[in-house]
Coordinates of C-alpha atoms in Angstrom, one line a residue:
X1 CA 0.0 0.0 0.0
X2 CA 1.1 3.6 -0.7
X3 CA 1.3 6.2 2.1
X4 CA -1.7 7.9 0.5
X5 CA -3.8 4.8 0.7
X6 CA -2.7 4.3 4.4
X7 CA -3.5 7.9 5.1
X8 CA -7.0 7.5 3.6
X9 CA -7.7 4.5 5.9
X10 CA -6.5 6.4 9.0
X11 CA -8.8 9.3 8.2
X12 CA -11.9 7.1 7.4
X13 CA -13.4 7.3 10.9
X14 CA -16.6 5.4 9.9
X15 CA -14.9 2.3 8.5
X16 CA -15.5 -1.1 10.0
X17 CA -12.3 -2.3 8.4
X18 CA -9.9 -0.2 10.6
X19 CA -9.0 -0.1 14.2
X20 CA -6.5 2.4 15.7
X21 CA -4.7 2.4 19.1
X22 CA -1.7 4.1 20.6
X23 CA -1.0 1.1 22.9
X24 CA 1.8 -1.3 22.2
X25 CA 1.1 -3.8 25.1
X26 CA -2.6 -4.4 25.1
X27 CA -2.5 -7.8 23.5
X28 CA -6.1 -8.6 24.4
X29 CA -7.3 -5.6 22.4
X30 CA -5.1 -6.6 19.5
X31 CA -6.3 -10.2 19.5
X32 CA -9.9 -9.2 19.6
X33 CA -9.5 -6.8 16.6
X34 CA -7.6 -9.4 14.6
X35 CA -10.4 -12.0 15.4
X36 CA -13.1 -9.5 14.3
X37 CA -11.4 -8.7 11.0
X38 CA -10.8 -12.4 10.3
X39 CA -14.6 -13.1 10.8
X40 CA -15.6 -10.3 8.3
X41 CA -19.2 -10.4 9.3
X42 CA -20.2 -7.6 6.9
X43 CA -18.8 -9.8 4.1
X44 CA -16.5 -7.1 2.6
X45 CA -14.2 -9.9 1.4
X46 CA -11.4 -7.4 1.9
X47 CA -8.6 -7.2 4.6
X48 CA -9.0 -5.3 7.8
X49 CA -6.3 -3.1 9.4
X50 CA -5.1 -2.6 12.9
X51 CA -2.8 0.4 13.3
X52 CA -0.6 0.9 16.3
X53 CA 0.7 4.4 17.1
X54 CA -2.5 6.1 15.9
X55 CA -5.2 7.8 18.0
X56 CA -9.0 7.0 17.6
X57 CA -9.4 10.2 15.5
X58 CA -6.6 9.1 13.0
X59 CA -3.8 11.3 14.3
X60 CA -0.4 9.7 14.0
X61 CA 1.5 9.8 17.3
X62 CA 4.4 7.6 16.2
X63 CA 6.2 4.8 17.9
X64 CA 9.7 3.5 18.6
X65 CA 9.1 0.4 16.4
X66 CA 11.6 -2.3 17.2
X67 CA 12.1 -5.9 16.0
X68 CA 10.9 -7.0 19.4
X69 CA 7.6 -5.1 19.0
X70 CA 7.0 -6.5 15.6
X71 CA 7.7 -10.1 16.8
X72 CA 5.3 -9.7 19.8
X73 CA 2.5 -8.5 17.6
X74 CA 3.1 -11.2 15.0
X75 CA 3.1 -13.8 17.8
X76 CA -0.5 -13.1 18.6
X77 CA -1.4 -15.2 15.5
X78 CA 0.4 -18.3 16.8
X79 CA 0.1 -18.1 20.6
X80 CA -2.9 -20.4 20.7
X81 CA -5.5 -17.8 21.7
X82 CA -6.8 -17.3 18.2
X83 CA -8.4 -20.4 16.6
X84 CA -8.3 -21.1 13.7
X85 CA -5.2 -19.1 12.9
X86 CA -5.9 -16.2 10.5
X87 CA -3.8 -15.0 7.6
X88 CA -2.1 -11.8 8.6
X89 CA 1.0 -9.7 8.1
X90 CA 2.8 -7.2 10.4
X91 CA 5.0 -4.3 9.1
X92 CA 6.5 -1.1 10.1
X93 CA 5.3 2.0 8.2
X94 CA 7.3 5.2 8.3
X95 CA 5.0 8.3 8.3
X96 CA 6.0 12.0 8.4
X97 CA 4.9 12.3 12.0
X98 CA 6.7 9.1 13.1
X99 CA 6.7 5.3 12.6
X100 CA 3.6 3.2 13.1
X101 CA 2.8 -0.6 12.9
X102 CA 0.2 -1.9 10.4
X103 CA -1.4 -5.3 10.9
X104 CA -3.2 -6.5 7.8
X105 CA -5.8 -9.3 8.5
X106 CA -7.3 -11.4 5.6
X107 CA -10.9 -12.6 5.9
X108 CA -10.9 -16.2 7.2
X109 CA -11.9 -19.1 5.0
X110 CA -12.8 -21.0 8.1
X111 CA -15.1 -18.7 10.2
X112 CA -16.0 -18.3 13.0
X113 CA -12.6 -17.3 14.4
X114 CA -12.4 -17.2 18.2
X115 CA -10.1 -15.3 20.5
X116 CA -9.9 -17.0 23.9
X117 CA -13.0 -19.0 23.1
X118 CA -15.2 -16.0 22.2
X119 CA -16.2 -14.9 18.7
X120 CA -15.5 -11.2 18.0
X121 CA -17.0 -9.2 15.1
X122 CA -17.0 -5.7 13.8
X123 CA -20.2 -3.7 14.4
X124 CA -19.8 -0.5 12.4
X125 CA -16.7 1.3 13.7
X126 CA -16.6 -0.8 16.9
X127 CA -16.1 -4.4 17.8
X128 CA -18.2 -6.7 20.0
X129 CA -19.0 -10.3 20.8
X130 CA -21.1 -12.2 18.3
X131 CA -24.7 -13.2 19.2
X132 CA -26.3 -16.5 18.2
X133 CA -27.6 -15.1 14.8
X134 CA -24.1 -13.7 14.0
X135 CA -22.6 -17.1 14.7
X136 CA -25.1 -18.8 12.5
X137 CA -24.2 -16.4 9.6
X138 CA -20.5 -17.1 10.1
X139 CA -21.1 -20.9 10.1
X140 CA -23.0 -20.6 6.8
X141 CA -20.1 -18.7 5.4
X142 CA -17.8 -21.5 6.4
X143 CA -19.9 -24.1 4.7
X144 CA -20.2 -22.0 1.6
X145 CA -16.5 -21.3 1.4
X146 CA -15.1 -24.7 2.1
X147 CA -16.2 -28.1 0.9
X148 CA -12.9 -29.9 0.8
X149 CA -9.2 -29.2 1.2
X150 CA -8.5 -29.5 -2.5
X151 CA -11.2 -27.0 -3.5
X152 CA -10.0 -24.4 -0.9
X153 CA -7.8 -21.5 -2.0
X154 CA -4.1 -21.7 -1.5
X155 CA -3.9 -18.1 -0.2
X156 CA -0.1 -17.9 -0.2
X157 CA 0.2 -18.8 -3.9
X158 CA -0.4 -16.8 -7.1
X159 CA -1.0 -17.8 -10.7
X160 CA 2.7 -17.4 -11.3
X161 CA 3.3 -20.4 -9.1
X162 CA 1.5 -22.6 -11.7
X163 CA 3.1 -24.3 -14.7
X164 CA 0.5 -23.1 -17.2
X165 CA 2.2 -25.0 -20.0
X166 CA 1.2 -28.2 -18.2
X167 CA -2.4 -27.0 -18.0
X168 CA -2.6 -25.8 -21.6
X169 CA -0.8 -28.6 -23.4
X170 CA -1.3 -31.7 -21.1
X171 CA -4.5 -31.3 -19.1
X172 CA -6.8 -29.1 -21.3
X173 CA -6.6 -31.3 -24.4
X174 CA -7.7 -34.3 -22.3
X175 CA -10.5 -32.4 -20.6
X176 CA -12.0 -30.6 -23.6
X177 CA -12.5 -31.2 -27.3
X178 CA -10.6 -29.2 -29.9
X179 CA -13.9 -27.4 -30.8
X180 CA -14.5 -26.4 -27.2
X181 CA -10.9 -25.2 -26.8
X182 CA -11.3 -23.1 -30.0
X183 CA -14.6 -21.7 -28.8
X184 CA -13.0 -20.7 -25.5
X185 CA -10.2 -18.9 -27.4
X186 CA -12.7 -17.0 -29.6
X187 CA -14.8 -15.9 -26.6
X188 CA -11.6 -14.7 -24.9
X189 CA -11.9 -16.7 -21.7
X190 CA -8.8 -15.9 -19.7
X191 CA -6.6 -18.5 -18.2
X192 CA -7.9 -17.9 -14.7
X193 CA -11.5 -18.5 -15.8
X194 CA -10.4 -21.7 -17.5
X195 CA -8.6 -22.9 -14.4
X196 CA -11.5 -22.0 -12.2
X197 CA -14.0 -24.0 -14.4
X198 CA -12.1 -27.2 -13.4
X199 CA -11.7 -26.2 -9.7
X200 CA -8.0 -25.2 -10.0
X201 CA -8.4 -21.5 -9.3
X202 CA -10.4 -19.4 -6.9
X203 CA -11.5 -16.1 -8.6
X204 CA -12.8 -14.8 -5.3
X205 CA -9.4 -14.7 -3.7
X206 CA -7.5 -14.5 -7.0
X207 CA -5.3 -17.4 -6.2
X208 CA -5.0 -21.1 -7.2
X209 CA -6.8 -23.7 -5.2
X210 CA -4.9 -26.5 -3.4
X211 CA -6.0 -28.8 -6.3
X212 CA -4.5 -26.4 -8.7
X213 CA -1.2 -26.5 -6.8
X214 CA -1.3 -30.3 -6.6
X215 CA -1.6 -30.7 -10.4
X216 CA 0.4 -27.7 -11.7
X217 CA 2.7 -26.2 -9.0
X218 CA 6.2 -25.4 -10.1
X219 CA 7.4 -26.0 -6.5
X220 CA 4.7 -28.1 -4.9
X221 CA 6.4 -29.0 -1.6
X222 CA 6.8 -25.3 -0.8
X223 CA 3.0 -25.0 -0.4
X224 CA 1.9 -28.6 0.4
X225 CA 5.0 -30.2 2.1
X226 CA 3.6 -33.8 2.3
X227 CA 2.5 -34.0 -1.3
X228 CA 4.9 -36.6 -2.6
X229 CA 5.5 -40.4 -2.9
X230 CA 8.4 -41.9 -1.1
X231 CA 9.6 -45.2 -2.7
X232 CA 12.1 -47.4 -0.8
X233 CA 13.3 -50.9 -1.7
X234 CA 14.5 -52.7 1.4
X235 CA 16.6 -55.8 1.3
X236 CA 14.9 -58.5 3.3
X237 CA 11.4 -58.7 4.8
X238 CA 11.3 -55.7 7.1
X239 CA 12.7 -52.2 7.6
X240 CA 15.8 -53.5 9.4
X241 CA 17.2 -54.5 6.0
X242 CA 19.6 -52.4 4.0
X243 CA 18.1 -49.8 1.6
X244 CA 18.8 -51.1 -1.9
X245 CA 17.3 -48.0 -3.7
X246 CA 15.0 -45.1 -2.9
X247 CA 13.4 -42.3 -4.8
X248 CA 11.0 -39.4 -4.1
X249 CA 8.3 -38.6 -6.6
X250 CA 7.9 -35.0 -5.5
X251 CA 6.8 -33.0 -8.6
X252 CA 3.2 -32.0 -9.3
X253 CA 0.6 -34.7 -10.2
X254 CA 0.6 -34.0 -13.9
X255 CA 4.3 -34.9 -13.9
X256 CA 4.5 -37.8 -11.4
X257 CA 1.4 -39.8 -12.4
X258 CA 2.9 -40.8 -15.7
X259 CA 6.3 -41.4 -14.1
X260 CA 4.7 -43.7 -11.5
X261 CA 2.9 -45.5 -14.2
X262 CA 6.1 -46.2 -16.1
X263 CA 8.0 -47.0 -12.9
X264 CA 5.5 -49.7 -11.9
X265 CA 5.5 -51.3 -15.3
X266 CA 9.3 -51.3 -15.9
X267 CA 10.6 -51.8 -12.3
X268 CA 8.0 -53.0 -9.8
X269 CA 6.2 -55.6 -11.9
X270 CA 9.5 -57.3 -12.8
X271 CA 8.1 -58.8 -16.0
X272 CA 10.4 -61.5 -17.5
X273 CA 10.1 -64.5 -19.9
X274 CA 10.7 -68.0 -18.5
X275 CA 10.8 -71.2 -20.6
X276 CA 8.0 -73.6 -20.0
X277 CA 9.0 -76.1 -22.7
X278 CA 11.7 -76.6 -25.3
X279 CA 9.7 -74.5 -27.8
X280 CA 7.8 -71.9 -25.7
X281 CA 8.2 -69.4 -22.9
X282 CA 5.7 -67.4 -20.9
X283 CA 5.9 -64.0 -19.3
X284 CA 5.7 -63.8 -15.5
X285 CA 5.4 -60.8 -13.1
X286 CA 5.9 -60.5 -9.4
X287 CA 3.1 -57.9 -9.2
X288 CA 0.4 -57.2 -11.8
X289 CA 1.2 -53.7 -12.9
X290 CA -2.5 -52.6 -13.3
X291 CA -3.3 -53.8 -9.7
X292 CA -0.3 -52.1 -8.2
X293 CA -0.9 -48.9 -10.2
X294 CA -4.6 -48.9 -9.0
X295 CA -3.6 -49.2 -5.3
X296 CA -1.1 -46.4 -5.6
X297 CA -3.4 -44.1 -7.5
X298 CA -6.1 -44.7 -4.9
X299 CA -3.6 -43.6 -2.2
X300 CA -2.8 -40.4 -4.2
X301 CA -6.5 -39.7 -4.8
X302 CA -7.9 -40.3 -1.3
X303 CA -5.0 -39.2 1.0
X304 CA -5.3 -36.3 3.5
X305 CA -3.0 -33.6 2.0
X306 CA -3.1 -31.6 5.3
X307 CA -0.6 -34.1 6.7
X308 CA 3.1 -33.4 6.2
X309 CA 4.0 -37.1 5.8
X310 CA 4.4 -38.6 2.3
X311 CA 2.7 -41.6 0.8
X312 CA 5.0 -44.5 1.7
X313 CA 5.5 -46.9 -1.2
X314 CA 7.8 -49.6 0.4
X315 CA 9.0 -52.8 -1.3
X316 CA 10.4 -55.8 0.5
X317 CA 11.5 -59.2 -0.7
X318 CA 8.1 -60.7 -0.3
X319 CA 5.6 -57.8 -0.5
X320 CA 4.7 -54.2 -1.2
X321 CA 3.2 -51.9 1.4
X322 CA 1.5 -48.6 0.5
X323 CA 0.5 -46.3 3.4
X324 CA -1.3 -43.0 2.9
X325 CA -2.4 -40.5 5.5
X326 CA -6.2 -40.1 6.1
X327 CA -8.5 -42.9 7.1
X328 CA -11.7 -44.0 5.5
X329 CA -13.7 -40.9 4.6
X330 CA -17.4 -39.9 4.7
X331 CA -19.8 -42.7 4.2
X332 CA -17.1 -45.3 3.8
X333 CA -16.3 -47.5 6.8
X334 CA -14.7 -50.9 7.5
X335 CA -18.0 -52.7 7.2
X336 CA -19.1 -51.4 3.8
X337 CA -15.6 -51.0 2.2
X338 CA -15.0 -51.3 -0.8
X339 CA -18.5 -51.4 -2.1
X340 CA -19.3 -47.9 -0.7
X341 CA -16.9 -45.0 -1.6
X342 CA -16.6 -41.3 -0.8
X343 CA -14.2 -38.6 -1.9
X344 CA -12.1 -36.6 0.5
X345 CA -10.6 -34.7 -2.5
X346 CA -13.4 -34.1 -5.0
X347 CA -11.4 -32.0 -7.5
X348 CA -8.4 -34.3 -7.4
X349 CA -10.6 -37.3 -8.1
X350 CA -12.2 -35.7 -11.1
X351 CA -8.9 -34.5 -12.5
X352 CA -7.3 -37.9 -12.1
X353 CA -10.3 -39.4 -14.0
X354 CA -9.8 -36.8 -16.8
X355 CA -6.1 -37.9 -17.1
X356 CA -7.1 -41.6 -17.1
X357 CA -5.6 -42.7 -13.8
X358 CA -8.8 -43.5 -11.9
X359 CA -12.3 -44.5 -13.0
X360 CA -14.6 -43.3 -10.2
X361 CA -16.9 -46.3 -10.7
X362 CA -16.2 -47.8 -7.2
X363 CA -15.0 -51.0 -8.7
X364 CA -11.2 -50.4 -8.7
X365 CA -10.5 -52.4 -5.5
X366 CA -12.7 -55.3 -6.8
X367 CA -10.7 -55.4 -10.0
X368 CA -7.4 -55.3 -8.0
X369 CA -8.4 -58.3 -6.0
X370 CA -9.4 -60.2 -9.1
X371 CA -6.1 -59.4 -10.9
X372 CA -4.0 -60.3 -7.8
X373 CA -5.8 -63.7 -7.3
X374 CA -5.3 -64.5 -11.0
X375 CA -1.6 -63.8 -10.7
X376 CA -1.5 -65.9 -7.4
X377 CA -0.6 -62.9 -5.3
X378 CA -3.5 -63.5 -3.0
X379 CA -5.9 -60.6 -2.2
X380 CA -4.5 -57.2 -1.1
X381 CA -4.9 -56.8 2.7
X382 CA -6.2 -53.4 4.0
X383 CA -5.3 -52.3 7.6
X384 CA -7.5 -49.6 9.0
X385 CA -6.2 -49.8 12.6
X386 CA -4.0 -46.8 12.2
X387 CA -7.0 -44.5 12.6
X388 CA -5.5 -41.6 10.6
X389 CA -3.9 -43.7 7.9
X390 CA -4.6 -46.7 5.7
X391 CA -2.1 -49.5 4.9
X392 CA -2.5 -51.9 2.0
X393 CA -0.2 -54.9 1.5
X394 CA 0.3 -56.7 -1.8
X395 CA 2.1 -60.0 -1.5
X396 CA 4.7 -61.1 -4.1
X397 CA 3.5 -63.8 -6.5
X398 CA 5.4 -67.1 -6.3
X399 CA 4.5 -68.0 -9.9
X400 CA 7.8 -66.7 -11.4
X401 CA 10.0 -68.5 -8.9
X402 CA 8.0 -71.7 -9.3
X403 CA 8.3 -71.6 -13.1
X404 CA 12.0 -70.9 -12.9
X405 CA 12.5 -73.9 -10.6
X406 CA 10.5 -76.1 -13.0
X407 CA 12.5 -74.8 -15.9
X408 CA 15.8 -75.7 -14.2
X409 CA 14.5 -79.0 -13.0
X410 CA 13.4 -79.9 -16.6
X411 CA 17.0 -79.3 -17.8
X412 CA 16.9 -75.8 -19.4
X413 CA 20.1 -73.8 -19.5
X414 CA 19.3 -70.2 -18.8
X415 CA 22.0 -67.9 -20.2
X416 CA 22.3 -64.1 -19.7
X417 CA 20.5 -62.6 -16.8
X418 CA 18.5 -64.9 -14.5
X419 CA 14.9 -65.2 -15.7
X420 CA 15.6 -63.4 -19.0
X421 CA 16.8 -66.0 -21.5
X422 CA 17.3 -65.4 -25.2
X423 CA 14.9 -67.5 -27.2
X424 CA 17.8 -68.7 -29.4
X425 CA 19.7 -69.8 -26.3
X426 CA 17.2 -72.3 -25.0
X427 CA 18.8 -75.8 -25.2
X428 CA 18.5 -79.1 -23.5
X429 CA 20.8 -79.5 -20.5
X430 CA 23.1 -82.0 -22.2
X431 CA 23.9 -79.2 -24.7
X432 CA 22.0 -80.8 -27.6
X433 CA 19.6 -78.7 -29.7
X434 CA 16.0 -79.4 -29.0
X435 CA 14.7 -81.9 -31.5
X436 CA 11.5 -81.8 -33.5
X437 CA 8.8 -83.9 -31.9
X438 CA 8.1 -86.9 -34.1
X439 CA 4.5 -86.2 -34.4
X440 CA 4.9 -82.7 -35.9
X441 CA 5.7 -81.7 -39.4
X442 CA 8.5 -79.2 -40.2
X443 CA 6.0 -76.4 -40.7
X444 CA 4.3 -77.1 -37.4
X445 CA 7.6 -76.9 -35.6
X446 CA 8.4 -73.6 -37.2
X447 CA 5.0 -72.3 -36.3
X448 CA 5.5 -73.3 -32.6
X449 CA 8.9 -71.6 -32.6
X450 CA 7.5 -68.2 -33.5
X451 CA 7.6 -65.8 -30.6
X452 CA 4.4 -65.7 -28.5
X453 CA 2.5 -62.4 -28.2
X454 CA 3.8 -61.9 -24.7
X455 CA 7.4 -61.9 -25.9
X456 CA 7.2 -60.5 -29.4
X457 CA 10.3 -58.4 -28.9
X458 CA 13.3 -60.4 -27.9
X459 CA 16.0 -58.6 -26.0
X460 CA 19.4 -59.7 -24.8
X461 CA 18.6 -58.8 -21.2
X462 CA 15.8 -57.6 -19.0
X463 CA 17.3 -54.1 -18.4
X464 CA 17.5 -53.6 -22.2
X465 CA 13.8 -54.4 -22.4
X466 CA 13.0 -52.1 -19.5
X467 CA 14.9 -49.2 -21.0
X468 CA 13.1 -49.7 -24.3
X469 CA 9.7 -49.8 -22.7
X470 CA 10.5 -46.8 -20.6
X471 CA 11.6 -44.8 -23.7
X472 CA 8.4 -45.9 -25.6
X473 CA 6.3 -44.4 -22.8
X474 CA 8.3 -41.3 -22.5
X475 CA 9.9 -40.3 -25.8
X476 CA 11.6 -37.3 -24.1
X477 CA 13.2 -39.4 -21.3
X478 CA 16.6 -38.1 -20.1
X479 CA 19.3 -40.4 -18.8
X480 CA 18.7 -39.1 -15.2
X481 CA 15.0 -39.9 -15.5
X482 CA 15.8 -43.4 -16.7
X483 CA 18.3 -43.9 -13.8
X484 CA 15.8 -42.8 -11.2
X485 CA 12.9 -44.8 -12.6
X486 CA 14.8 -48.0 -13.4
X487 CA 17.1 -47.9 -10.4
X488 CA 20.3 -48.6 -12.3
X489 CA 23.5 -46.7 -13.0
X490 CA 24.2 -44.3 -15.9
X491 CA 26.7 -46.7 -17.5
X492 CA 24.1 -49.5 -17.5
X493 CA 21.7 -47.2 -19.3
X494 CA 24.4 -46.3 -21.8
X495 CA 25.1 -50.0 -22.5
X496 CA 21.4 -50.7 -22.9
X497 CA 21.0 -47.8 -25.4
X498 CA 23.9 -49.1 -27.4
X499 CA 22.3 -52.5 -27.5
X500 CA 19.0 -51.1 -28.7
X501 CA 20.9 -49.2 -31.5
X502 CA 22.6 -52.4 -32.6
X503 CA 19.3 -54.4 -32.5
X504 CA 17.6 -51.7 -34.6
X505 CA 15.2 -50.4 -32.0
X506 CA 16.8 -46.9 -31.9
X507 CA 18.0 -44.9 -34.8
X508 CA 21.8 -45.3 -34.5
X509 CA 22.6 -42.1 -36.4
X510 CA 20.0 -39.7 -34.8
X511 CA 19.1 -41.1 -31.4
X512 CA 17.2 -37.9 -30.6
X513 CA 15.6 -35.2 -32.7
X514 CA 14.3 -32.1 -30.8
X515 CA 14.7 -34.0 -27.5
X516 CA 12.7 -37.0 -28.5
X517 CA 14.1 -40.6 -29.0
X518 CA 13.8 -41.8 -32.5
X519 CA 12.5 -45.4 -32.3
X520 CA 12.5 -47.7 -35.3
X521 CA 10.1 -50.3 -33.9

């Protein structure tokens, strides 16, 4: 504010947005004024101002404004007497007659605000205690303002804190048709209006909502510290084991959701071909990627983002554990789960549906259990005993290990990486080439020797296959991204890239054009 604007507030004696005092020690008076401005009973939707060093008639007396004084006034917000805590700022303002202190108080999104258990409001130029009708009005304002955390305004953020390229080029084309986008452009709808139509911006407070920050923030953890996924791979079957690898998926949701999708498919599932006969091999996974993806996406969708703890995505030798903060919400409880669902984060759920990561049909958990049983993992186990968190455990399937043991017992020699044989290297244990069964013709043998649909692409090792699949899903993948998502060293990635060039999967002359990998298959 300019000095002229401050002077106008000081001279406006009839305003219910201004309180003046020459005291520097009457903290009760300060607390009551801050509480009243935060409640904003007249619904000005504008900040209120408390001036220290100014008389009731607006005359500036001036103060010796020290750091100690500013700290003491600012501490009123956090000393526990004002609940819930309002948004306010305290600053020293030099005037011609002397220095004063200006306290700016924003209207609360969560009225009624209380000071020492009492609700204070502005009644014209004075303050007073709220009556029952006043309290009823404030409660209605609270219900109207706030429906969920994700739809609430992130008051400390501005539109400059959003990655608008992500919104325009990634989210918007999935949420609207080309004709609708073109119509918006012709009508001149601004970016704030577009964001607000999806619940990502609050035009009333001129700031992004928490959902907007979750999906498009440039620096998400600055505003919502717990909004990330912590992956840890432990050696052994408990947390006492060594940490084999760890990674934090800490960017906005538009960035990490596709990354997690790729990470699960290329790293967690551990898909590998294993021979089941002399002429055929099948593909086995430790964890069905769709089921694991659904469990993790549910954690992201339903978690309590007011918590500072991350989603824990922990992998052990025999299982995966996913823990997210926030217990069952709304109508959902232990007795009716998973047939009854409710949404803690309405905007987040809808946006994840638009991007294709959840379906909102209340059948995801049922499909997860079906997929896990089909892969012999057994059903996922939900633990609701933590009260403020939910833990889901997914057991490792024994199918791959059983098939490997049977393959070894039947005399197959597995060359290269364990569980990743080359089709041309499958031989009988005595070293002889597998012979044509007597009851098959030459053409029938050739037909059986064709690769199955599950292993159409034959790679020299599993890491080469994983690198190829990761690049197919993210054509702009960088070496650092491949390292983080695949959990291997840079030299391993380089060797895999060279193998893919030699095999004709990547253009050997122009690996990248304009930052995108040039794949030949």
